[in-house]
PDB file of C-alpha atoms and ligand atoms in Angstrom:
ATOM      1  CA  MET A   1      71.392  95.430  75.190  1.00  0.00           C
ATOM      2  CA  ALA A   2      69.060  97.006  78.299  1.00  0.00           C
ATOM      3  CA  PRO A   3      69.243  97.983  81.333  1.00  0.00           C
ATOM      4  CA  CYS A   4      69.601  95.231  84.332  1.00  0.00           C
ATOM      5  CA  SER A   5      69.291  96.519  88.313  1.00  0.00           C
ATOM      6  CA  ASP A   6      71.090  94.055  89.504  1.00  0.00           C
ATOM      7  CA  CYS A   7      74.412  94.327  87.790  1.00  0.00           C
ATOM      8  CA  VAL A   8      73.474  98.060  87.419  1.00  0.00           C
ATOM      9  CA  GLY A   9      74.408  98.878  83.763  1.00  0.00           C
ATOM     10  CA  LYS A  10      73.507  97.957  79.895  1.00  0.00           C
ATOM     11  CA  ARG A  11      73.624  94.239  79.721  1.00  0.00           C
ATOM     12  CA  LYS A  12      72.771  91.459  76.888  1.00  0.00           C
ATOM     13  CA  HIS A  13      69.230  90.318  76.980  1.00  0.00           C
ATOM     14  CA  LYS A  14      67.565  86.774  76.313  1.00  0.00           C
ATOM     15  CA  ILE A  15      64.124  87.406  75.157  1.00  0.00           C
ATOM     16  CA  LEU A  16      62.050  85.092  76.593  1.00  0.00           C
ATOM     17  CA  PHE A  17      58.491  86.196  75.180  1.00  0.00           C
ATOM     18  CA  GLU A  18      57.505  89.244  73.010  1.00  0.00           C
ATOM     19  CA  THR A  19      54.301  90.540  71.837  1.00  0.00           C
ATOM     20  CA  ALA A  20      53.127  93.806  69.771  1.00  0.00           C
ATOM     21  CA  GLN A  21      49.989  95.849  69.394  1.00  0.00           C
ATOM     22  CA  TYR A  22      49.577  97.239  66.034  1.00  0.00           C
ATOM     23  CA  GLU A  23      47.877 100.644  66.232  1.00  0.00           C
ATOM     24  CA  GLU A  24      47.366 103.410  63.675  1.00  0.00           C
ATOM     25  CA  GLU A  25      50.163 105.471  64.174  1.00  0.00           C
ATOM     26  CA  THR A  26      52.425 103.047  66.353  1.00  0.00           C
ATOM     27  CA  VAL A  27      53.817  99.639  67.083  1.00  0.00           C
ATOM     28  CA  GLU A  28      53.945  99.123  70.846  1.00  0.00           C
ATOM     29  CA  LYS A  29      56.072  95.694  71.298  1.00  0.00           C
ATOM     30  CA  TYR A  30      56.604  94.431  74.886  1.00  0.00           C
ATOM     31  CA  ALA A  31      59.120  91.631  75.844  1.00  0.00           C
ATOM     32  CA  MET A  32      60.064  89.515  78.572  1.00  0.00           C
ATOM     33  CA  ILE A  33      63.722  89.862  79.131  1.00  0.00           C
ATOM     34  CA  GLU A  34      66.222  88.380  81.100  1.00  0.00           C
ATOM     35  CA  CYS A  35      69.762  89.301  81.326  1.00  0.00           C
ATOM     36  CA  CYS A  36      72.286  87.124  80.456  1.00  0.00           C
ATOM     37  CA  GLY A  37      74.986  88.552  83.528  1.00  0.00           C
ATOM     38  CA  CYS A  38      72.743  87.659  86.347  1.00  0.00           C
ATOM     39  CA  GLY A  39      69.248  85.991  85.366  1.00  0.00           C
ATOM     40  CA  ARG A  40      67.081  89.200  86.230  1.00  0.00           C
ATOM     41  CA  ILE A  41      63.931  89.100  84.250  1.00  0.00           C
ATOM     42  CA  SER A  42      62.336  92.172  83.416  1.00  0.00           C
ATOM     43  CA  MET A  43      60.022  93.745  81.004  1.00  0.00           C
ATOM     44  CA  GLY A  44      61.045  95.969  77.970  1.00  0.00           C
ATOM     45  CA  TYR A  45      58.730  98.136  76.639  1.00  0.00           C
ATOM     46  CA  GLN A  46      58.983  99.857  72.841  1.00  0.00           C
ATOM     47  CA  ARG A  47      57.401 102.351  70.922  1.00  0.00           C
ATOM     48  CA  VAL A  48      57.894 102.405  67.159  1.00  0.00           C
ATOM     49  CA  TRP A  49      56.495 105.395  65.914  1.00  0.00           C
ATOM     50  CA  LYS A  50      55.361 104.544  61.879  1.00  0.00           C
ATOM     51  CA  TYR A  51      55.233 108.306  60.316  1.00  0.00           C
ATOM     52  CA  ASP A  52      59.210 108.186  61.095  1.00  0.00           C
ATOM     53  CA  GLY A  53      60.300 105.157  62.512  1.00  0.00           C
ATOM     54  CA  SER A  54      61.603 106.784  65.770  1.00  0.00           C
ATOM     55  CA  VAL A  55      61.408 104.822  68.800  1.00  0.00           C
ATOM     56  CA  ASP A  56      60.894 104.954  72.699  1.00  0.00           C
ATOM     57  CA  ASN A  57      62.207 102.927  75.170  1.00  0.00           C
ATOM     58  CA  ASP A  58      61.017 101.873  78.556  1.00  0.00           C
ATOM     59  CA  TYR A  59      61.508  99.037  81.033  1.00  0.00           C
ATOM     60  CA  PHE A  60      59.540  98.025  84.179  1.00  0.00           C
ATOM     61  CA  PRO A  61      60.509  98.088  86.942  1.00  0.00           C
ATOM     62  CA  SER A  62      62.806 101.243  86.195  1.00  0.00           C
ATOM     63  CA  PRO A  63      66.274 100.717  86.478  1.00  0.00           C
ATOM     64  CA  VAL A  64      68.343 101.929  88.993  1.00  0.00           C
ATOM     65  CA  SER A  65      71.628 103.376  88.325  1.00  0.00           C
ATOM     66  CA  ARG A  66      73.206 102.494  91.786  1.00  0.00           C
ATOM     67  CA  LYS A  67      71.760  99.916  94.628  1.00  0.00           C
ATOM     68  CA  GLU A  68      71.415  99.849  98.292  1.00  0.00           C
ATOM     69  CA  PRO A  69      74.244  98.562 100.306  1.00  0.00           C
ATOM     70  CA  ASN A  70      73.867  95.120 101.501  1.00  0.00           C
ATOM     71  CA  TRP A  71      73.535  95.766 105.136  1.00  0.00           C
ATOM     72  CA  VAL A  72      70.108  97.793 104.816  1.00  0.00           C
ATOM     73  CA  TYR A  73      68.550  94.323 104.649  1.00  0.00           C
ATOM     74  CA  TRP A  74      70.157  92.820 107.999  1.00  0.00           C
ATOM     75  CA  VAL A  75      67.474  94.500 109.628  1.00  0.00           C
ATOM     76  CA  TRP A  76      64.688  91.754 107.633  1.00  0.00           C
ATOM     77  CA  LEU A  77      67.866  88.673 107.972  1.00  0.00           C
ATOM     78  CA  GLY A  78      68.262  89.446 111.878  1.00  0.00           C
ATOM     79  CA  GLN A  79      71.971  90.469 111.579  1.00  0.00           C
ATOM     80  CA  PHE A  80      71.484  93.732 113.999  1.00  0.00           C
ATOM     81  CA  ARG A  81      73.248  93.224 117.271  1.00  0.00           C
ATOM     82  CA  ALA A  82      69.785  93.292 119.699  1.00  0.00           C
ATOM     83  CA  SER A  83      70.004  95.937 121.545  1.00  0.00           C
ATOM     84  CA  ASP A  84      70.551  98.140 118.072  1.00  0.00           C
ATOM     85  CA  GLU A  85      67.794  96.632 115.877  1.00  0.00           C
ATOM     86  CA  LYS A  86      65.233  98.497 116.700  1.00  0.00           C
ATOM     87  CA  GLU A  87      66.597 101.967 116.270  1.00  0.00           C
ATOM     88  CA  ALA A  88      68.698 100.683 113.100  1.00  0.00           C
ATOM     89  CA  ALA A  89      65.289  99.371 111.589  1.00  0.00           C
ATOM     90  CA  LYS A  90      63.918 103.052 111.589  1.00  0.00           C
ATOM     91  CA  LEU A  91      67.411 104.569 109.719  1.00  0.00           C
ATOM     92  CA  MET A  92      66.795 101.640 107.651  1.00  0.00           C
ATOM     93  CA  PHE A  93      63.620 101.930 106.130  1.00  0.00           C
ATOM     94  CA  LEU A  94      64.277 105.768 106.177  1.00  0.00           C
ATOM     95  CA  LEU A  95      67.607 104.787 103.901  1.00  0.00           C
ATOM     96  CA  ARG A  96      65.476 102.760 101.606  1.00  0.00           C
ATOM     97  CA  GLU A  97      62.792 105.049 100.893  1.00  0.00           C
ATOM     98  CA  ILE A  98      65.616 107.498  99.829  1.00  0.00           C
ATOM     99  CA  TYR A  99      66.901 105.220  97.493  1.00  0.00           C
ATOM    100  CA  ARG A 100      63.240 104.919  95.882  1.00  0.00           C
ATOM    101  CA  ALA A 101      62.901 108.461  95.824  1.00  0.00           C
ATOM    102  CA  VAL A 102      66.325 108.601  93.422  1.00  0.00           C
ATOM    103  CA  HIS A 103      65.125 105.836  91.429  1.00  0.00           C
ATOM    104  CA  GLY A 104      61.758 108.295  90.976  1.00  0.00           C
ATOM    105  CA  GLY A 105      63.897 111.102  90.145  1.00  0.00           C
ATOM    106  CA  GLN A 106      62.749 112.700  93.528  1.00  0.00           C
ATOM    107  CA  TYR A 107      65.881 114.353  93.874  1.00  0.00           C
ATOM    108  CA  ARG A 108      64.491 117.362  96.320  1.00  0.00           C
ATOM    109  CA  LEU A 109      62.666 114.909  98.317  1.00  0.00           C
ATOM    110  CA  ALA A 110      65.866 112.306  98.299  1.00  0.00           C
ATOM    111  CA  ALA A 111      68.079 115.628  99.449  1.00  0.00           C
ATOM    112  CA  MET A 112      65.640 116.225 102.200  1.00  0.00           C
ATOM    113  CA  GLY A 113      65.517 112.228 103.075  1.00  0.00           C
ATOM    114  CA  ILE A 114      69.242 112.539 103.720  1.00  0.00           C
ATOM    115  CA  ARG A 115      69.480 115.366 105.830  1.00  0.00           C
ATOM    116  CA  ALA A 116      66.801 113.671 107.941  1.00  0.00           C
ATOM    117  CA  LEU A 117      68.801 110.517 108.162  1.00  0.00           C
ATOM    118  CA  LEU A 118      72.246 111.874 108.906  1.00  0.00           C
ATOM    119  CA  GLU A 119      70.478 113.654 112.102  1.00  0.00           C
ATOM    120  CA  GLN A 120      68.759 110.831 112.755  1.00  0.00           C
ATOM    121  CA  VAL A 121      72.278 108.852 112.948  1.00  0.00           C
ATOM    122  CA  MET A 122      73.690 111.191 115.281  1.00  0.00           C
ATOM    123  CA  ILE A 123      70.852 111.527 117.488  1.00  0.00           C
ATOM    124  CA  MET A 124      71.141 107.546 118.039  1.00  0.00           C
ATOM    125  CA  LYS A 125      74.897 107.983 118.573  1.00  0.00           C
ATOM    126  CA  VAL A 126      75.386 111.230 120.771  1.00  0.00           C
ATOM    127  CA  GLY A 127      72.098 112.463 121.957  1.00  0.00           C
ATOM    128  CA  ASP A 128      69.496 115.129 120.749  1.00  0.00           C
ATOM    129  CA  LEU A 129      71.892 118.402 120.891  1.00  0.00           C
ATOM    130  CA  PRO A 130      70.921 122.024 120.137  1.00  0.00           C
ATOM    131  CA  THR A 131      72.359 122.789 116.941  1.00  0.00           C
ATOM    132  CA  PHE A 132      73.296 120.561 114.027  1.00  0.00           C
ATOM    133  CA  ASN A 133      76.930 121.998 114.502  1.00  0.00           C
ATOM    134  CA  ASP A 134      76.635 120.446 118.224  1.00  0.00           C
ATOM    135  CA  LYS A 135      75.836 117.094 116.856  1.00  0.00           C
ATOM    136  CA  LEU A 136      78.643 117.040 114.253  1.00  0.00           C
ATOM    137  CA  ASP A 137      81.215 118.296 116.855  1.00  0.00           C
ATOM    138  CA  ALA A 138      79.602 115.028 119.362  1.00  0.00           C
ATOM    139  CA  PHE A 139      79.758 112.721 116.707  1.00  0.00           C
ATOM    140  CA  GLN A 140      83.538 113.817 115.741  1.00  0.00           C
ATOM    141  CA  ARG A 141      84.959 113.828 119.387  1.00  0.00           C
ATOM    142  CA  ASP A 142      83.354 110.592 120.355  1.00  0.00           C
ATOM    143  CA  GLY A 143      85.408 108.952 116.796  1.00  0.00           C
ATOM    144  CA  TYR A 144      82.714 108.341 114.471  1.00  0.00           C
ATOM    145  CA  ILE A 145      83.663 110.702 111.784  1.00  0.00           C
ATOM    146  CA  SER A 146      87.210 111.992 110.990  1.00  0.00           C
ATOM    147  CA  ALA A 147      87.593 115.923 110.399  1.00  0.00           C
ATOM    148  CA  ILE A 148      87.314 115.168 106.502  1.00  0.00           C
ATOM    149  CA  GLN A 149      84.220 113.394 107.017  1.00  0.00           C
ATOM    150  CA  ARG A 150      82.773 116.341 109.144  1.00  0.00           C
ATOM    151  CA  GLY A 151      83.768 118.795 106.153  1.00  0.00           C
ATOM    152  CA  SER A 152      81.880 116.420 103.713  1.00  0.00           C
ATOM    153  CA  MET A 153      78.516 115.508 106.220  1.00  0.00           C
ATOM    154  CA  ARG A 154      78.255 119.685 106.580  1.00  0.00           C
ATOM    155  CA  ALA A 155      78.077 120.139 102.907  1.00  0.00           C
ATOM    156  CA  THR A 156      75.550 117.393 102.396  1.00  0.00           C
ATOM    157  CA  LEU A 157      73.737 118.625 105.316  1.00  0.00           C
ATOM    158  CA  ASP A 158      73.604 121.956 103.343  1.00  0.00           C
ATOM    159  CA  VAL A 159      72.161 120.128  99.905  1.00  0.00           C
ATOM    160  CA  GLY A 160      69.257 119.186 102.188  1.00  0.00           C
ATOM    161  CA  ASP A 161      68.657 122.501 103.707  1.00  0.00           C
ATOM    162  CA  ALA A 162      68.888 124.111 100.360  1.00  0.00           C
ATOM    163  CA  ALA A 163      66.103 121.786  98.993  1.00  0.00           C
ATOM    164  CA  MET A 164      63.702 122.264 101.858  1.00  0.00           C
ATOM    165  CA  HIS A 165      64.439 125.742 102.486  1.00  0.00           C
ATOM    166  CA  ARG A 166      65.836 127.798  99.128  1.00  0.00           C
ATOM    167  CA  GLY A 167      64.264 125.727  96.470  1.00  0.00           C
ATOM    168  CA  PHE A 168      67.624 124.011  95.266  1.00  0.00           C
ATOM    169  CA  VAL A 169      67.155 121.234  93.404  1.00  0.00           C
ATOM    170  CA  PRO A 170      69.804 118.467  92.957  1.00  0.00           C
ATOM    171  CA  THR A 171      70.787 116.818  90.318  1.00  0.00           C
ATOM    172  CA  GLU A 172      71.375 113.094  90.083  1.00  0.00           C
ATOM    173  CA  GLN A 173      75.203 113.493  90.279  1.00  0.00           C
ATOM    174  CA  ASP A 174      74.751 115.752  93.440  1.00  0.00           C
ATOM    175  CA  LEU A 175      72.434 112.843  95.366  1.00  0.00           C
ATOM    176  CA  ASN A 176      74.989 110.165  94.134  1.00  0.00           C
ATOM    177  CA  VAL A 177      77.769 112.157  96.114  1.00  0.00           C
ATOM    178  CA  ALA A 178      75.188 112.767  98.714  1.00  0.00           C
ATOM    179  CA  LEU A 179      74.858 109.084  98.895  1.00  0.00           C
ATOM    180  CA  ASP A 180      78.169 108.203  99.437  1.00  0.00           C
ATOM    181  CA  VAL A 181      78.935 110.016 102.035  1.00  0.00           C
ATOM    182  CA  VAL A 182      75.943 109.024 103.904  1.00  0.00           C
ATOM    183  CA  GLU A 183      76.977 105.422 103.223  1.00  0.00           C
ATOM    184  CA  GLY A 184      80.407 106.539 104.093  1.00  0.00           C
ATOM    185  CA  VAL A 185      79.292 107.447 107.783  1.00  0.00           C
ATOM    186  CA  MET A 186      76.694 104.600 108.179  1.00  0.00           C
ATOM    187  CA  ALA A 187      78.647 101.510 106.910  1.00  0.00           C
ATOM    188  CA  PRO A 188      81.244 101.504 110.061  1.00  0.00           C
ATOM    189  CA  ILE A 189      78.451 102.309 112.203  1.00  0.00           C
ATOM    190  CA  PHE A 190      75.993  99.573 110.610  1.00  0.00           C
ATOM    191  CA  GLY A 191      77.910  97.292 108.453  1.00  0.00           C
ATOM    192  CA  HIS A 192      81.540  96.866 109.062  1.00  0.00           C
ATOM    193  CA  ALA A 193      81.135  96.305 113.054  1.00  0.00           C
ATOM    194  CA  ASN A 194      79.194  93.230 112.970  1.00  0.00           C
ATOM    195  CA  GLU A 195      80.817  91.865 109.287  1.00  0.00           C
ATOM    196  CA  ALA A 196      84.376  92.380 111.716  1.00  0.00           C
ATOM    197  CA  GLU A 197      82.763  90.536 114.931  1.00  0.00           C
ATOM    198  CA  ALA A 198      81.988  87.938 112.281  1.00  0.00           C
ATOM    199  CA  LEU A 199      85.190  87.596 110.560  1.00  0.00           C
ATOM    200  CA  ALA A 200      86.840  87.715 114.082  1.00  0.00           C
ATOM    201  CA  LYS A 201      85.309  84.894 114.885  1.00  0.00           C
ATOM    202  CA  ARG A 202      86.153  82.352 112.099  1.00  0.00           C
ATOM    203  CA  VAL A 203      90.102  83.797 111.971  1.00  0.00           C
ATOM    204  CA  PRO A 204      91.998  81.175 114.210  1.00  0.00           C
ATOM    205  CA  PRO A 205      93.583  83.236 117.377  1.00  0.00           C
ATOM    206  CA  ARG A 206      97.133  83.927 117.641  1.00  0.00           C
ATOM    207  CA  LYS A 207      99.641  81.918 119.590  1.00  0.00           C
ATOM    208  CA  PRO A 208     100.224  83.879 123.035  1.00  0.00           C
TER     209      PRO A 208
HETATM  210 ZN1   ZN B 301      71.742  91.327  85.425  1.00  0.00          ZN
END
Protein backbone atom coordinates (compact mmCIF):
# COMPACT_ATOMS: atom_id res chain seq x y z
CA MET A 1 0.00 0.00 0.00
CA ALA A 2 1.37 3.43 -0.94
CA PRO A 3 -0.07 6.90 -1.63
CA CYS A 4 -1.03 7.66 -5.26
CA SER A 5 -1.23 11.31 -6.37
CA ASP A 6 -3.63 10.54 -9.24
CA CYS A 7 -6.07 8.37 -7.29
CA VAL A 8 -5.48 10.66 -4.24
CA GLY A 9 -5.18 8.21 -1.36
CA LYS A 10 -3.50 4.89 -0.49
CA ARG A 11 -3.64 2.24 -3.21
CA LYS A 12 -2.13 -1.18 -3.79
CA HIS A 13 1.10 -0.86 -5.82
CA LYS A 14 3.15 -3.29 -7.86
CA ILE A 15 6.93 -3.23 -7.28
CA LEU A 16 8.69 -2.86 -10.66
CA PHE A 17 12.26 -2.68 -9.38
CA GLU A 18 13.83 -2.75 -5.96
CA THR A 19 17.30 -2.22 -4.59
CA ALA A 20 18.82 -1.77 -1.13
CA GLN A 21 21.92 -0.24 0.43
CA TYR A 22 23.23 -1.68 3.68
CA GLU A 23 24.69 0.88 6.06
CA GLU A 24 26.07 0.42 9.57
CA GLU A 25 22.87 1.37 11.35
CA THR A 26 20.25 1.27 8.61
CA VAL A 27 19.06 -0.52 5.52
CA GLU A 28 17.93 1.92 2.80
CA LYS A 29 15.46 0.45 0.32
CA TYR A 30 14.43 2.06 -2.95
CA ALA A 31 11.57 0.81 -5.12
CA MET A 32 9.97 1.90 -8.40
CA ILE A 33 6.28 1.31 -7.81
CA GLU A 34 3.23 1.31 -10.09
CA CYS A 35 -0.32 2.08 -8.85
CA CYS A 36 -2.64 -0.89 -9.52
CA GLY A 37 -5.55 1.56 -9.88
CA CYS A 38 -4.28 4.07 -12.45
CA GLY A 39 -0.79 2.91 -13.46
CA ARG A 40 1.04 6.00 -12.16
CA ILE A 41 4.71 5.29 -11.44
CA SER A 42 6.57 6.79 -8.48
CA MET A 43 9.43 5.93 -6.17
CA GLY A 44 9.17 4.63 -2.64
CA TYR A 45 12.00 4.96 -0.15
CA GLN A 46 12.21 3.07 3.11
CA ARG A 47 14.80 3.43 5.85
CA VAL A 48 14.86 0.54 8.36
CA TRP A 49 16.73 1.16 11.62
CA LYS A 50 18.61 -1.98 12.66
CA TYR A 51 18.62 -1.35 16.41
CA ASP A 52 14.85 -1.36 16.86
CA GLY A 53 13.42 -2.26 13.45
CA SER A 54 11.55 1.05 13.10
CA VAL A 55 10.81 2.25 9.58
CA ASP A 56 10.68 5.68 7.89
CA ASN A 57 8.74 5.89 4.62
CA ASP A 58 9.03 8.57 1.95
CA TYR A 59 7.72 8.91 -1.59
CA PHE A 60 8.88 10.85 -4.68
CA PRO A 61 7.38 13.01 -6.04
CA SER A 62 5.70 13.98 -2.72
CA PRO A 63 2.17 12.56 -2.63
CA VAL A 64 -0.66 15.06 -2.90
CA SER A 65 -3.83 15.06 -0.81
CA ARG A 66 -5.80 17.19 -3.25
CA LYS A 67 -5.84 17.46 -7.03
CA GLU A 68 -5.95 20.61 -9.11
CA PRO A 69 -9.26 21.06 -10.98
CA ASN A 70 -9.20 20.05 -14.66
CA TRP A 71 -9.91 23.58 -15.90
CA VAL A 72 -6.51 24.73 -14.60
CA TYR A 73 -5.00 22.94 -17.60
CA TRP A 74 -7.33 24.48 -20.16
CA VAL A 75 -4.82 27.28 -20.74
CA TRP A 76 -2.33 24.74 -22.09
CA LEU A 77 -5.02 23.04 -24.15
CA GLY A 78 -6.18 26.36 -25.67
CA GLN A 79 -9.71 25.88 -24.35
CA PHE A 80 -10.37 29.37 -23.00
CA ARG A 81 -12.16 31.94 -25.10
CA ALA A 82 -9.56 34.01 -26.96
CA SER A 83 -10.72 37.22 -25.23
CA ASP A 84 -10.16 35.71 -21.76
CA GLU A 85 -7.07 33.71 -22.49
CA LYS A 86 -4.27 36.05 -21.38
CA GLU A 87 -5.91 37.05 -18.10
CA ALA A 88 -7.07 33.51 -17.39
CA ALA A 89 -3.56 32.13 -18.00
CA LYS A 90 -2.08 34.45 -15.34
CA LEU A 91 -4.65 33.30 -12.80
CA MET A 92 -4.18 29.61 -13.62
CA PHE A 93 -0.39 29.92 -13.15
CA LEU A 94 -1.01 31.52 -9.75
CA LEU A 95 -3.50 28.79 -8.77
CA ARG A 96 -0.93 26.13 -9.69
CA GLU A 97 1.71 27.86 -7.55
CA ILE A 98 -0.75 27.86 -4.64
CA TYR A 99 -1.26 24.11 -5.07
CA ARG A 100 2.48 23.54 -5.08
CA ALA A 101 2.82 25.60 -1.89
CA VAL A 102 0.08 23.48 -0.23
CA HIS A 103 1.75 20.23 -1.33
CA GLY A 104 5.08 21.51 0.02
CA GLY A 105 3.54 22.42 3.40
CA GLN A 106 4.03 26.17 2.80
CA TYR A 107 0.63 27.05 4.21
CA ARG A 108 1.26 30.73 4.92
CA LEU A 109 2.45 31.37 1.37
CA ALA A 110 -0.57 29.43 0.07
CA ALA A 111 -2.98 31.55 2.17
CA MET A 112 -1.37 34.77 0.91
CA GLY A 113 -1.53 33.45 -2.64
CA ILE A 114 -5.22 32.63 -2.28
CA ARG A 115 -5.93 36.17 -1.07
CA ALA A 116 -4.05 37.60 -4.07
CA LEU A 117 -5.80 35.20 -6.47
CA LEU A 118 -9.30 36.10 -5.28
CA GLU A 119 -8.42 39.79 -5.59
CA GLN A 120 -7.13 39.27 -9.15
CA VAL A 121 -10.31 37.42 -10.14
CA MET A 122 -12.42 40.30 -8.83
CA ILE A 123 -10.24 42.92 -10.56
CA MET A 124 -10.57 40.97 -13.83
CA LYS A 125 -14.36 41.01 -13.60
CA VAL A 126 -15.31 44.29 -11.85
CA GLY A 127 -12.17 46.46 -12.07
CA ASP A 128 -9.70 47.69 -9.46
CA LEU A 129 -12.01 49.31 -6.87
CA PRO A 130 -10.46 50.95 -3.76
CA THR A 131 -11.16 48.36 -1.01
CA PHE A 132 -11.78 44.61 -0.75
CA ASN A 133 -15.34 45.30 0.40
CA ASP A 134 -16.00 47.53 -2.64
CA LYS A 135 -14.75 44.74 -4.89
CA LEU A 136 -16.85 42.12 -3.07
CA ASP A 137 -19.96 44.35 -3.32
CA ALA A 138 -19.50 44.82 -7.07
CA PHE A 139 -18.62 41.14 -7.59
CA GLN A 140 -21.85 40.10 -5.85
CA ARG A 141 -23.98 42.81 -7.51
CA ASP A 142 -22.80 41.67 -10.96
CA GLY A 143 -23.88 38.11 -10.15
CA TYR A 144 -20.51 36.33 -9.95
CA ILE A 145 -21.21 35.15 -6.37
CA SER A 146 -24.20 34.60 -4.09
CA ALA A 147 -24.69 36.22 -0.66
CA ILE A 148 -23.53 32.95 0.97
CA GLN A 149 -20.37 32.87 -1.16
CA ARG A 150 -19.64 36.48 -0.29
CA GLY A 151 -19.46 35.50 3.39
CA SER A 152 -17.12 32.58 2.76
CA MET A 153 -14.99 34.68 0.40
CA ARG A 154 -14.62 37.36 3.08
CA ALA A 155 -13.55 34.66 5.61
CA THR A 156 -11.04 33.23 3.10
CA LEU A 157 -9.55 36.65 2.38
CA ASP A 158 -9.19 37.16 6.15
CA VAL A 159 -7.10 33.95 6.46
CA GLY A 160 -4.61 35.39 3.95
CA ASP A 161 -4.69 38.73 5.73
CA ALA A 162 -3.95 37.15 9.12
CA ALA A 163 -1.07 35.12 7.60
CA MET A 164 0.34 38.28 6.04
CA HIS A 165 0.01 40.76 8.92
CA ARG A 166 -0.59 38.85 12.15
CA GLY A 167 1.69 35.79 11.97
CA PHE A 168 -1.21 33.35 11.67
CA VAL A 169 -0.18 29.84 10.52
CA PRO A 170 -3.13 28.09 8.83
CA THR A 171 -3.43 24.29 8.92
CA GLU A 172 -3.79 22.00 5.90
CA GLN A 173 -7.49 21.72 6.79
CA ASP A 174 -7.83 25.55 6.73
CA LEU A 175 -6.23 25.56 3.28
CA ASN A 176 -8.59 22.85 2.06
CA VAL A 177 -11.57 24.97 3.08
CA ALA A 178 -10.00 28.05 1.45
CA LEU A 179 -9.36 26.10 -1.78
CA ASP A 180 -12.97 24.84 -1.77
CA VAL A 181 -14.09 28.49 -1.64
CA VAL A 182 -11.65 29.59 -4.37
CA GLU A 183 -12.64 26.75 -6.70
CA GLY A 184 -16.33 27.35 -5.95
CA VAL A 185 -15.94 30.98 -7.07
CA MET A 186 -13.68 30.28 -10.06
CA ALA A 187 -15.26 27.12 -11.51
CA PRO A 188 -18.45 28.81 -12.84
CA ILE A 189 -16.38 31.66 -14.34
CA PHE A 190 -13.50 29.67 -15.85
CA GLY A 191 -14.73 26.09 -15.97
CA HIS A 192 -18.46 25.63 -16.32
CA ALA A 193 -19.18 28.46 -18.79
CA ASN A 194 -16.96 26.90 -21.46
CA GLU A 195 -18.04 23.35 -20.61
CA ALA A 196 -21.72 24.31 -20.76
CA GLU A 197 -21.18 26.03 -24.11
CA ALA A 198 -19.62 22.86 -25.53
CA LEU A 199 -22.47 20.80 -24.04
CA ALA A 200 -25.12 23.09 -25.57
CA LYS A 201 -23.56 22.58 -29.02
CA ARG A 202 -23.91 18.79 -28.73
CA VAL A 203 -27.53 18.74 -27.45
CA PRO A 204 -30.13 18.69 -30.29
CA PRO A 205 -32.30 21.86 -30.27
CA ARG A 206 -35.95 21.83 -29.08
CA LYS A 207 -38.63 21.72 -31.76
CA PRO A 208 -40.37 25.11 -32.09
ZN1 LIG B 1 -3.37 5.61 -8.82
